[in-house]
PDB file of N, CA and C in Angstrom:
ATOM      1  N   UNK A   1     -84.584 157.563-130.201  1.00  0.00           N
ATOM      2  CA  UNK A   1     -85.798 156.800-130.027  1.00  0.00           C
ATOM      3  C   UNK A   1     -86.729 157.493-129.028  1.00  0.00           C
ATOM      4  N   UNK A   2     -86.131 158.079-127.996  1.00  0.00           N
ATOM      5  CA  UNK A   2     -86.954 158.794-127.000  1.00  0.00           C
ATOM      6  C   UNK A   2     -87.664 159.973-127.640  1.00  0.00           C
ATOM      7  N   UNK A   3     -87.003 160.642-128.581  1.00  0.00           N
ATOM      8  CA  UNK A   3     -87.642 161.784-129.244  1.00  0.00           C
ATOM      9  C   UNK A   3     -88.881 161.328-130.011  1.00  0.00           C
ATOM     10  N   UNK A   4     -88.779 160.172-130.629  1.00  0.00           N
ATOM     11  CA  UNK A   4     -89.928 159.626-131.342  1.00  0.00           C
ATOM     12  C   UNK A   4     -91.077 159.339-130.374  1.00  0.00           C
ATOM     13  N   UNK A   5     -90.759 158.792-129.210  1.00  0.00           N
ATOM     14  CA  UNK A   5     -91.800 158.441-128.251  1.00  0.00           C
ATOM     15  C   UNK A   5     -92.439 159.666-127.594  1.00  0.00           C
ATOM     16  N   UNK A   6     -91.658 160.718-127.397  1.00  0.00           N
ATOM     17  CA  UNK A   6     -92.144 161.852-126.637  1.00  0.00           C
ATOM     18  C   UNK A   6     -92.783 162.931-127.511  1.00  0.00           C
ATOM     19  N   UNK A   7     -92.471 162.977-128.794  1.00  0.00           N
ATOM     20  CA  UNK A   7     -92.887 164.126-129.610  1.00  0.00           C
ATOM     21  C   UNK A   7     -94.407 164.262-129.745  1.00  0.00           C
ATOM     22  N   UNK A   8     -95.138 163.165-129.783  1.00  0.00           N
ATOM     23  CA  UNK A   8     -96.588 163.277-129.948  1.00  0.00           C
ATOM     24  C   UNK A   8     -97.229 163.906-128.706  1.00  0.00           C
ATOM     25  N   UNK A   9     -96.668 163.627-127.534  1.00  0.00           N
ATOM     26  CA  UNK A   9     -97.162 164.259-126.316  1.00  0.00           C
ATOM     27  C   UNK A   9     -96.857 165.751-126.308  1.00  0.00           C
ATOM     28  N   UNK A  10     -95.681 166.119-126.798  1.00  0.00           N
ATOM     29  CA  UNK A  10     -95.315 167.534-126.864  1.00  0.00           C
ATOM     30  C   UNK A  10     -96.222 168.260-127.853  1.00  0.00           C
ATOM     31  N   UNK A  11     -96.486 167.656-128.987  1.00  0.00           N
ATOM     32  CA  UNK A  11     -97.373 168.273-129.984  1.00  0.00           C
ATOM     33  C   UNK A  11     -98.770 168.462-129.394  1.00  0.00           C
ATOM     34  N   UNK A  12     -99.263 167.470-128.683  1.00  0.00           N
ATOM     35  CA  UNK A  12    -100.593 167.558-128.073  1.00  0.00           C
ATOM     36  C   UNK A  12    -100.643 168.664-127.019  1.00  0.00           C
ATOM     37  N   UNK A  13     -99.641 168.691-126.145  1.00  0.00           N
ATOM     38  CA  UNK A  13     -99.614 169.744-125.119  1.00  0.00           C
ATOM     39  C   UNK A  13     -99.470 171.120-125.745  1.00  0.00           C
ATOM     40  N   UNK A  14     -98.649 171.240-126.762  1.00  0.00           N
ATOM     41  CA  UNK A  14     -98.453 172.520-127.434  1.00  0.00           C
ATOM     42  C   UNK A  14     -99.750 172.979-128.101  1.00  0.00           C
ATOM     43  N   UNK A  15    -100.408 172.054-128.755  1.00  0.00           N
ATOM     44  CA  UNK A  15    -101.667 172.394-129.423  1.00  0.00           C
ATOM     45  C   UNK A  15    -102.762 172.779-128.445  1.00  0.00           C
ATOM     46  N   UNK A  16    -102.816 172.087-127.312  1.00  0.00           N
ATOM     47  CA  UNK A  16    -103.857 172.384-126.320  1.00  0.00           C
ATOM     48  C   UNK A  16    -103.582 173.659-125.536  1.00  0.00           C
ATOM     49  N   UNK A  17    -102.333 174.042-125.402  1.00  0.00           N
ATOM     50  CA  UNK A  17    -102.035 175.228-124.595  1.00  0.00           C
ATOM     51  C   UNK A  17    -101.817 176.468-125.460  1.00  0.00           C
ATOM     52  N   UNK A  18    -100.860 176.437-126.336  1.00  0.00           N
ATOM     53  CA  UNK A  18    -100.490 177.628-127.107  1.00  0.00           C
ATOM     54  C   UNK A  18    -101.527 177.952-128.175  1.00  0.00           C
ATOM     55  N   UNK A  19    -101.903 176.976-128.947  1.00  0.00           N
ATOM     56  CA  UNK A  19    -102.803 177.255-130.076  1.00  0.00           C
ATOM     57  C   UNK A  19    -104.223 177.572-129.627  1.00  0.00           C
ATOM     58  N   UNK A  20    -104.646 177.006-128.494  1.00  0.00           N
ATOM     59  CA  UNK A  20    -105.998 177.324-128.024  1.00  0.00           C
ATOM     60  C   UNK A  20    -106.022 178.673-127.287  1.00  0.00           C
ATOM     61  N   UNK A  21    -104.920 179.035-126.656  1.00  0.00           N
ATOM     62  CA  UNK A  21    -104.857 180.320-125.940  1.00  0.00           C
ATOM     63  C   UNK A  21    -104.644 181.496-126.883  1.00  0.00           C
ATOM     64  N   UNK A  22    -103.847 181.281-127.913  1.00  0.00           N
ATOM     65  CA  UNK A  22    -103.516 182.351-128.854  1.00  0.00           C
ATOM     66  C   UNK A  22    -103.860 181.925-130.275  1.00  0.00           C
ATOM     67  N   UNK A  23    -105.127 181.856-130.604  1.00  0.00           N
ATOM     68  CA  UNK A  23    -105.473 181.450-131.968  1.00  0.00           C
ATOM     69  C   UNK A  23    -105.055 182.540-132.964  1.00  0.00           C
ATOM     70  N   UNK A  24    -104.485 182.099-134.052  1.00  0.00           N
ATOM     71  CA  UNK A  24    -104.089 183.041-135.105  1.00  0.00           C
ATOM     72  C   UNK A  24    -104.118 182.330-136.446  1.00  0.00           C
ATOM     73  N   UNK A  25    -104.023 183.126-137.475  1.00  0.00           N
ATOM     74  CA  UNK A  25    -103.956 182.549-138.810  1.00  0.00           C
ATOM     75  C   UNK A  25    -102.564 181.974-139.020  1.00  0.00           C
ATOM     76  N   UNK A  26    -102.539 180.812-139.638  1.00  0.00           N
ATOM     77  CA  UNK A  26    -101.240 180.190-139.868  1.00  0.00           C
ATOM     78  C   UNK A  26    -100.547 180.844-141.050  1.00  0.00           C
ATOM     79  N   UNK A  27     -99.282 181.116-140.855  1.00  0.00           N
ATOM     80  CA  UNK A  27     -98.425 181.591-141.947  1.00  0.00           C
ATOM     81  C   UNK A  27     -97.164 180.740-141.902  1.00  0.00           C
ATOM     82  N   UNK A  28     -96.344 180.896-142.910  1.00  0.00           N
ATOM     83  CA  UNK A  28     -95.107 180.115-142.933  1.00  0.00           C
ATOM     84  C   UNK A  28     -94.205 180.461-141.754  1.00  0.00           C
ATOM     85  N   UNK A  29     -94.211 181.721-141.369  1.00  0.00           N
ATOM     86  CA  UNK A  29     -93.354 182.158-140.267  1.00  0.00           C
ATOM     87  C   UNK A  29     -93.799 181.541-138.941  1.00  0.00           C
ATOM     88  N   UNK A  30     -95.085 181.638-138.610  1.00  0.00           N
ATOM     89  CA  UNK A  30     -95.550 181.091-137.338  1.00  0.00           C
ATOM     90  C   UNK A  30     -95.462 179.565-137.318  1.00  0.00           C
ATOM     91  N   UNK A  31     -95.743 178.951-138.442  1.00  0.00           N
ATOM     92  CA  UNK A  31     -95.639 177.495-138.515  1.00  0.00           C
ATOM     93  C   UNK A  31     -94.198 177.053-138.317  1.00  0.00           C
ATOM     94  N   UNK A  32     -93.269 177.784-138.894  1.00  0.00           N
ATOM     95  CA  UNK A  32     -91.850 177.462-138.734  1.00  0.00           C
ATOM     96  C   UNK A  32     -91.428 177.617-137.279  1.00  0.00           C
ATOM     97  N   UNK A  33     -91.856 178.705-136.632  1.00  0.00           N
ATOM     98  CA  UNK A  33     -91.510 178.922-135.225  1.00  0.00           C
ATOM     99  C   UNK A  33     -92.145 177.855-134.340  1.00  0.00           C
ATOM    100  N   UNK A  34     -93.370 177.469-134.603  1.00  0.00           N
ATOM    101  CA  UNK A  34     -94.011 176.404-133.826  1.00  0.00           C
ATOM    102  C   UNK A  34     -93.278 175.077-134.013  1.00  0.00           C
ATOM    103  N   UNK A  35     -92.903 174.783-135.258  1.00  0.00           N
ATOM    104  CA  UNK A  35     -92.169 173.551-135.542  1.00  0.00           C
ATOM    105  C   UNK A  35     -90.844 173.531-134.788  1.00  0.00           C
ATOM    106  N   UNK A  36     -90.095 174.624-134.840  1.00  0.00           N
ATOM    107  CA  UNK A  36     -88.805 174.688-134.155  1.00  0.00           C
ATOM    108  C   UNK A  36     -88.968 174.585-132.644  1.00  0.00           C
ATOM    109  N   UNK A  37     -90.016 175.199-132.109  1.00  0.00           N
ATOM    110  CA  UNK A  37     -90.269 175.107-130.664  1.00  0.00           C
ATOM    111  C   UNK A  37     -90.583 173.666-130.261  1.00  0.00           C
ATOM    112  N   UNK A  38     -91.435 173.013-131.025  1.00  0.00           N
ATOM    113  CA  UNK A  38     -91.787 171.614-130.732  1.00  0.00           C
ATOM    114  C   UNK A  38     -90.558 170.712-130.869  1.00  0.00           C
ATOM    115  N   UNK A  39     -89.767 170.946-131.894  1.00  0.00           N
ATOM    116  CA  UNK A  39     -88.552 170.157-132.104  1.00  0.00           C
ATOM    117  C   UNK A  39     -87.584 170.331-130.933  1.00  0.00           C
ATOM    118  N   UNK A  40     -87.346 171.573-130.522  1.00  0.00           N
ATOM    119  CA  UNK A  40     -86.424 171.837-129.420  1.00  0.00           C
ATOM    120  C   UNK A  40     -86.917 171.199-128.125  1.00  0.00           C
ATOM    121  N   UNK A  41     -88.167 171.377-127.810  1.00  0.00           N
ATOM    122  CA  UNK A  41     -88.712 170.816-126.571  1.00  0.00           C
ATOM    123  C   UNK A  41     -88.669 169.282-126.609  1.00  0.00           C
ATOM    124  N   UNK A  42     -89.010 168.693-127.749  1.00  0.00           N
ATOM    125  CA  UNK A  42     -88.977 167.226-127.870  1.00  0.00           C
ATOM    126  C   UNK A  42     -87.565 166.684-127.692  1.00  0.00           C
ATOM    127  N   UNK A  43     -86.593 167.320-128.324  1.00  0.00           N
ATOM    128  CA  UNK A  43     -85.213 166.846-128.210  1.00  0.00           C
ATOM    129  C   UNK A  43     -84.650 167.059-126.810  1.00  0.00           C
ATOM    130  N   UNK A  44     -85.016 168.156-126.182  1.00  0.00           N
ATOM    131  CA  UNK A  44     -84.561 168.398-124.814  1.00  0.00           C
ATOM    132  C   UNK A  44     -85.137 167.354-123.855  1.00  0.00           C
ATOM    133  N   UNK A  45     -86.425 167.095-123.953  1.00  0.00           N
ATOM    134  CA  UNK A  45     -87.038 166.073-123.099  1.00  0.00           C
ATOM    135  C   UNK A  45     -86.499 164.682-123.403  1.00  0.00           C
ATOM    136  N   UNK A  46     -86.250 164.392-124.675  1.00  0.00           N
ATOM    137  CA  UNK A  46     -85.692 163.090-125.047  1.00  0.00           C
ATOM    138  C   UNK A  46     -84.287 162.927-124.473  1.00  0.00           C
ATOM    139  N   UNK A  47     -83.498 163.985-124.501  1.00  0.00           N
ATOM    140  CA  UNK A  47     -82.159 163.931-123.925  1.00  0.00           C
ATOM    141  C   UNK A  47     -82.224 163.662-122.429  1.00  0.00           C
ATOM    142  N   UNK A  48     -83.119 164.344-121.732  1.00  0.00           N
ATOM    143  CA  UNK A  48     -83.268 164.136-120.297  1.00  0.00           C
ATOM    144  C   UNK A  48     -83.751 162.718-119.982  1.00  0.00           C
ATOM    145  N   UNK A  49     -84.702 162.223-120.766  1.00  0.00           N
ATOM    146  CA  UNK A  49     -85.166 160.847-120.555  1.00  0.00           C
ATOM    147  C   UNK A  49     -84.057 159.831-120.812  1.00  0.00           C
ATOM    148  N   UNK A  50     -83.213 160.114-121.788  1.00  0.00           N
ATOM    149  CA  UNK A  50     -82.082 159.229-122.061  1.00  0.00           C
ATOM    150  C   UNK A  50     -81.136 159.200-120.877  1.00  0.00           C
ATOM    151  N   UNK A  51     -80.852 160.369-120.317  1.00  0.00           N
ATOM    152  CA  UNK A  51     -79.955 160.422-119.159  1.00  0.00           C
ATOM    153  C   UNK A  51     -80.546 159.715-117.946  1.00  0.00           C
ATOM    154  N   UNK A  52     -81.845 159.842-117.768  1.00  0.00           N
ATOM    155  CA  UNK A  52     -82.480 159.307-116.569  1.00  0.00           C
ATOM    156  C   UNK A  52     -82.740 157.798-116.674  1.00  0.00           C
ATOM    157  N   UNK A  53     -83.163 157.326-117.846  1.00  0.00           N
ATOM    158  CA  UNK A  53     -83.588 155.929-117.958  1.00  0.00           C
ATOM    159  C   UNK A  53     -82.660 155.052-118.793  1.00  0.00           C
ATOM    160  N   UNK A  54     -82.330 155.453-119.998  1.00  0.00           N
ATOM    161  CA  UNK A  54     -81.631 154.553-120.904  1.00  0.00           C
ATOM    162  C   UNK A  54     -80.204 154.263-120.472  1.00  0.00           C
ATOM    163  N   UNK A  55     -79.467 155.256-120.047  1.00  0.00           N
ATOM    164  CA  UNK A  55     -78.072 155.037-119.691  1.00  0.00           C
ATOM    165  C   UNK A  55     -77.933 154.121-118.474  1.00  0.00           C
ATOM    166  N   UNK A  56     -78.671 154.344-117.378  1.00  0.00           N
ATOM    167  CA  UNK A  56     -78.547 153.405-116.254  1.00  0.00           C
ATOM    168  C   UNK A  56     -78.955 151.971-116.605  1.00  0.00           C
ATOM    169  N   UNK A  57     -80.008 151.821-117.404  1.00  0.00           N
ATOM    170  CA  UNK A  57     -80.427 150.467-117.765  1.00  0.00           C
ATOM    171  C   UNK A  57     -79.441 149.813-118.721  1.00  0.00           C
ATOM    172  N   UNK A  58     -78.775 150.600-119.551  1.00  0.00           N
ATOM    173  CA  UNK A  58     -77.746 150.051-120.424  1.00  0.00           C
ATOM    174  C   UNK A  58     -76.569 149.550-119.603  1.00  0.00           C
ATOM    175  N   UNK A  59     -76.182 150.313-118.588  1.00  0.00           N
ATOM    176  CA  UNK A  59     -75.096 149.869-117.706  1.00  0.00           C
ATOM    177  C   UNK A  59     -75.489 148.613-116.946  1.00  0.00           C
ATOM    178  N   UNK A  60     -76.720 148.563-116.469  1.00  0.00           N
ATOM    179  CA  UNK A  60     -77.204 147.377-115.761  1.00  0.00           C
ATOM    180  C   UNK A  60     -77.206 146.167-116.687  1.00  0.00           C
ATOM    181  N   UNK A  61     -77.664 146.351-117.900  1.00  0.00           N
ATOM    182  CA  UNK A  61     -77.688 145.255-118.870  1.00  0.00           C
ATOM    183  C   UNK A  61     -76.277 144.758-119.161  1.00  0.00           C
ATOM    184  N   UNK A  62     -75.339 145.669-119.323  1.00  0.00           N
ATOM    185  CA  UNK A  62     -73.957 145.290-119.598  1.00  0.00           C
ATOM    186  C   UNK A  62     -73.384 144.481-118.434  1.00  0.00           C
ATOM    187  N   UNK A  63     -73.660 144.912-117.214  1.00  0.00           N
ATOM    188  CA  UNK A  63     -73.178 144.197-116.039  1.00  0.00           C
ATOM    189  C   UNK A  63     -73.769 142.790-115.966  1.00  0.00           C
ATOM    190  N   UNK A  64     -75.080 142.682-116.195  1.00  0.00           N
ATOM    191  CA  UNK A  64     -75.727 141.364-116.135  1.00  0.00           C
ATOM    192  C   UNK A  64     -75.233 140.432-117.231  1.00  0.00           C
ATOM    193  N   UNK A  65     -75.035 140.943-118.431  1.00  0.00           N
ATOM    194  CA  UNK A  65     -74.537 140.114-119.529  1.00  0.00           C
ATOM    195  C   UNK A  65     -73.117 139.646-119.239  1.00  0.00           C
ATOM    196  N   UNK A  66     -72.277 140.538-118.711  1.00  0.00           N
ATOM    197  CA  UNK A  66     -70.917 140.132-118.372  1.00  0.00           C
ATOM    198  C   UNK A  66     -70.903 139.055-117.287  1.00  0.00           C
ATOM    199  N   UNK A  67     -71.767 139.204-116.288  1.00  0.00           N
ATOM    200  CA  UNK A  67     -71.842 138.181-115.237  1.00  0.00           C
ATOM    201  C   UNK A  67     -72.319 136.851-115.808  1.00  0.00           C
ATOM    202  N   UNK A  68     -73.312 136.887-116.668  1.00  0.00           N
ATOM    203  CA  UNK A  68     -73.842 135.667-117.270  1.00  0.00           C
ATOM    204  C   UNK A  68     -72.788 134.987-118.142  1.00  0.00           C
ATOM    205  N   UNK A  69     -72.096 135.784-118.955  1.00  0.00           N
ATOM    206  CA  UNK A  69     -71.063 135.200-119.817  1.00  0.00           C
ATOM    207  C   UNK A  69     -69.915 134.634-118.993  1.00  0.00           C
ATOM    208  N   UNK A  70     -69.552 135.299-117.902  1.00  0.00           N
ATOM    209  CA  UNK A  70     -68.484 134.780-117.044  1.00  0.00           C
ATOM    210  C   UNK A  70     -68.888 133.435-116.449  1.00  0.00           C
ATOM    211  N   UNK A  71     -70.135 133.314-116.016  1.00  0.00           N
ATOM    212  CA  UNK A  71     -70.616 132.032-115.464  1.00  0.00           C
ATOM    213  C   UNK A  71     -70.628 130.947-116.526  1.00  0.00           C
ATOM    214  N   UNK A  72     -71.051 131.296-117.727  1.00  0.00           N
ATOM    215  CA  UNK A  72     -71.088 130.301-118.805  1.00  0.00           C
ATOM    216  C   UNK A  72     -69.683 129.850-119.184  1.00  0.00           C
ATOM    217  N   UNK A  73     -68.742 130.804-119.251  1.00  0.00           N
ATOM    218  CA  UNK A  73     -67.375 130.424-119.610  1.00  0.00           C
ATOM    219  C   UNK A  73     -66.717 129.586-118.523  1.00  0.00           C
ATOM    220  N   UNK A  74     -67.027 129.853-117.249  1.00  0.00           N
ATOM    221  CA  UNK A  74     -66.490 129.028-116.169  1.00  0.00           C
ATOM    222  C   UNK A  74     -67.033 127.609-116.265  1.00  0.00           C
ATOM    223  N   UNK A  75     -68.328 127.492-116.520  1.00  0.00           N
ATOM    224  CA  UNK A  75     -68.934 126.156-116.634  1.00  0.00           C
ATOM    225  C   UNK A  75     -68.361 125.406-117.832  1.00  0.00           C
ATOM    226  N   UNK A  76     -68.186 126.102-118.954  1.00  0.00           N
ATOM    227  CA  UNK A  76     -67.633 125.459-120.147  1.00  0.00           C
ATOM    228  C   UNK A  76     -66.180 125.067-119.915  1.00  0.00           C
ATOM    229  N   UNK A  77     -65.441 125.905-119.201  1.00  0.00           N
ATOM    230  CA  UNK A  77     -64.047 125.604-118.905  1.00  0.00           C
ATOM    231  C   UNK A  77     -63.933 124.372-118.019  1.00  0.00           C
ATOM    232  N   UNK A  78     -64.834 124.246-117.034  1.00  0.00           N
ATOM    233  CA  UNK A  78     -64.813 123.075-116.157  1.00  0.00           C
ATOM    234  C   UNK A  78     -65.127 121.800-116.932  1.00  0.00           C
ATOM    235  N   UNK A  79     -66.085 121.884-117.868  1.00  0.00           N
ATOM    236  CA  UNK A  79     -66.412 120.718-118.689  1.00  0.00           C
ATOM    237  C   UNK A  79     -65.228 120.317-119.546  1.00  0.00           C
ATOM    238  N   UNK A  80     -64.561 121.308-120.137  1.00  0.00           N
ATOM    239  CA  UNK A  80     -63.417 121.035-121.000  1.00  0.00           C
ATOM    240  C   UNK A  80     -62.277 120.422-120.199  1.00  0.00           C
ATOM    241  N   UNK A  81     -62.024 120.950-119.018  1.00  0.00           N
ATOM    242  CA  UNK A  81     -60.941 120.412-118.174  1.00  0.00           C
ATOM    243  C   UNK A  81     -61.254 119.005-117.694  1.00  0.00           C
ATOM    244  N   UNK A  82     -62.501 118.690-117.441  1.00  0.00           N
ATOM    245  CA  UNK A  82     -62.874 117.347-116.991  1.00  0.00           C
ATOM    246  C   UNK A  82     -62.710 116.343-118.120  1.00  0.00           C
ATOM    247  N   UNK A  83     -62.984 116.748-119.353  1.00  0.00           N
ATOM    248  CA  UNK A  83     -62.859 115.827-120.483  1.00  0.00           C
ATOM    249  C   UNK A  83     -61.415 115.666-120.941  1.00  0.00           C
ATOM    250  N   UNK A  84     -60.628 116.749-120.854  1.00  0.00           N
ATOM    251  CA  UNK A  84     -59.275 116.725-121.384  1.00  0.00           C
ATOM    252  C   UNK A  84     -58.345 117.418-120.390  1.00  0.00           C
ATOM    253  N   UNK A  85     -57.675 116.667-119.516  1.00  0.00           N
ATOM    254  CA  UNK A  85     -56.828 117.301-118.506  1.00  0.00           C
ATOM    255  C   UNK A  85     -55.649 118.060-119.098  1.00  0.00           C
ATOM    256  N   UNK A  86     -55.214 117.698-120.291  1.00  0.00           N
ATOM    257  CA  UNK A  86     -54.105 118.409-120.934  1.00  0.00           C
ATOM    258  C   UNK A  86     -54.534 119.822-121.325  1.00  0.00           C
ATOM    259  N   UNK A  87     -55.795 119.988-121.681  1.00  0.00           N
ATOM    260  CA  UNK A  87     -56.290 121.301-122.096  1.00  0.00           C
ATOM    261  C   UNK A  87     -56.247 122.301-120.959  1.00  0.00           C
ATOM    262  N   UNK A  88     -56.314 121.819-119.715  1.00  0.00           N
ATOM    263  CA  UNK A  88     -56.272 122.736-118.580  1.00  0.00           C
ATOM    264  C   UNK A  88     -54.878 123.321-118.389  1.00  0.00           C
ATOM    265  N   UNK A  89     -53.856 122.659-118.934  1.00  0.00           N
ATOM    266  CA  UNK A  89     -52.491 123.150-118.793  1.00  0.00           C
ATOM    267  C   UNK A  89     -52.110 124.123-119.906  1.00  0.00           C
ATOM    268  N   UNK A  90     -52.897 124.188-120.978  1.00  0.00           N
ATOM    269  CA  UNK A  90     -52.592 125.071-122.104  1.00  0.00           C
ATOM    270  C   UNK A  90     -53.086 126.467-121.781  1.00  0.00           C
ATOM    271  N   UNK A  91     -52.228 127.438-121.948  1.00  0.00           N
ATOM    272  CA  UNK A  91     -52.607 128.827-121.737  1.00  0.00           C
ATOM    273  C   UNK A  91     -52.781 129.493-123.089  1.00  0.00           C
ATOM    274  N   UNK A  92     -53.887 130.181-123.264  1.00  0.00           N
ATOM    275  CA  UNK A  92     -54.148 130.873-124.514  1.00  0.00           C
ATOM    276  C   UNK A  92     -53.535 132.256-124.415  1.00  0.00           C
ATOM    277  N   UNK A  93     -52.550 132.524-125.274  1.00  0.00           N
ATOM    278  CA  UNK A  93     -51.873 133.818-125.252  1.00  0.00           C
ATOM    279  C   UNK A  93     -52.260 134.680-126.438  1.00  0.00           C
ATOM    280  N   UNK A  94     -52.951 134.118-127.399  1.00  0.00           N
ATOM    281  CA  UNK A  94     -53.305 134.876-128.588  1.00  0.00           C
ATOM    282  C   UNK A  94     -52.239 134.768-129.664  1.00  0.00           C
ATOM    283  N   UNK A  95     -51.120 134.123-129.336  1.00  0.00           N
ATOM    284  CA  UNK A  95     -50.039 133.955-130.305  1.00  0.00           C
ATOM    285  C   UNK A  95     -50.001 132.493-130.725  1.00  0.00           C
ATOM    286  N   UNK A  96     -49.663 132.265-131.962  1.00  0.00           N
ATOM    287  CA  UNK A  96     -49.545 130.890-132.426  1.00  0.00           C
ATOM    288  C   UNK A  96     -48.064 130.518-132.427  1.00  0.00           C
ATOM    289  N   UNK A  97     -47.760 129.426-131.794  1.00  0.00           N
ATOM    290  CA  UNK A  97     -46.392 128.927-131.756  1.00  0.00           C
ATOM    291  C   UNK A  97     -46.375 127.547-132.397  1.00  0.00           C
ATOM    292  N   UNK A  98     -45.323 127.237-133.110  1.00  0.00           N
ATOM    293  CA  UNK A  98     -45.264 125.904-133.706  1.00  0.00           C
ATOM    294  C   UNK A  98     -45.168 124.831-132.627  1.00  0.00           C
ATOM    295  N   UNK A  99     -45.768 123.704-132.902  1.00  0.00           N
ATOM    296  CA  UNK A  99     -45.766 122.612-131.949  1.00  0.00           C
ATOM    297  C   UNK A  99     -44.363 122.050-131.738  1.00  0.00           C
ATOM    298  N   UNK A 100     -43.516 122.138-132.750  1.00  0.00           N
ATOM    299  CA  UNK A 100     -42.160 121.599-132.628  1.00  0.00           C
ATOM    300  C   UNK A 100     -41.351 122.353-131.581  1.00  0.00           C
ATOM    301  N   UNK A 101     -41.679 123.590-131.325  1.00  0.00           N
ATOM    302  CA  UNK A 101     -40.946 124.385-130.333  1.00  0.00           C
ATOM    303  C   UNK A 101     -41.205 123.881-128.932  1.00  0.00           C
ATOM    304  N   UNK A 102     -42.343 123.255-128.694  1.00  0.00           N
ATOM    305  CA  UNK A 102     -42.657 122.773-127.355  1.00  0.00           C
ATOM    306  C   UNK A 102     -42.091 121.364-127.104  1.00  0.00           C
ATOM    307  N   UNK A 103     -41.649 120.687-128.161  1.00  0.00           N
ATOM    308  CA  UNK A 103     -41.092 119.356-128.014  1.00  0.00           C
ATOM    309  C   UNK A 103     -39.604 119.481-127.694  1.00  0.00           C
ATOM    310  N   UNK A 104     -39.110 118.826-126.649  1.00  0.00           N
ATOM    311  CA  UNK A 104     -37.690 118.947-126.313  1.00  0.00           C
ATOM    312  C   UNK A 104     -36.825 118.354-127.426  1.00  0.00           C
ATOM    313  N   UNK A 105     -35.766 119.048-127.740  1.00  0.00           N
ATOM    314  CA  UNK A 105     -34.830 118.608-128.779  1.00  0.00           C
ATOM    315  C   UNK A 105     -33.779 117.685-128.150  1.00  0.00           C
ATOM    316  N   UNK A 106     -33.297 116.697-128.910  1.00  0.00           N
ATOM    317  CA  UNK A 106     -32.289 115.770-128.413  1.00  0.00           C
ATOM    318  C   UNK A 106     -30.915 116.230-128.754  1.00  0.00           C
TER     319      UNK A 106
END
């Protein structure tokens, strides 16, 4: 996404500096080299912008979402325990056990 955002600026700077300083007739070879240069510079700058901005903000977002979800689950757990005191004694293990196993046998 950063490459998409940055490429038009790279094209503009390239056109204003290289093409105005060294005007020449366009051929397939020079056009290909200009395209590859613009592509390389755009991807390099996009990679650097990703390292500088996107990754730290992604980590921050993940931390904030985890904190928010933890608060919501604590509040929901308190509501559930207040309504049903038996539910507070049940531990979720991820395994299903038959109810008959928890009933004492005579």
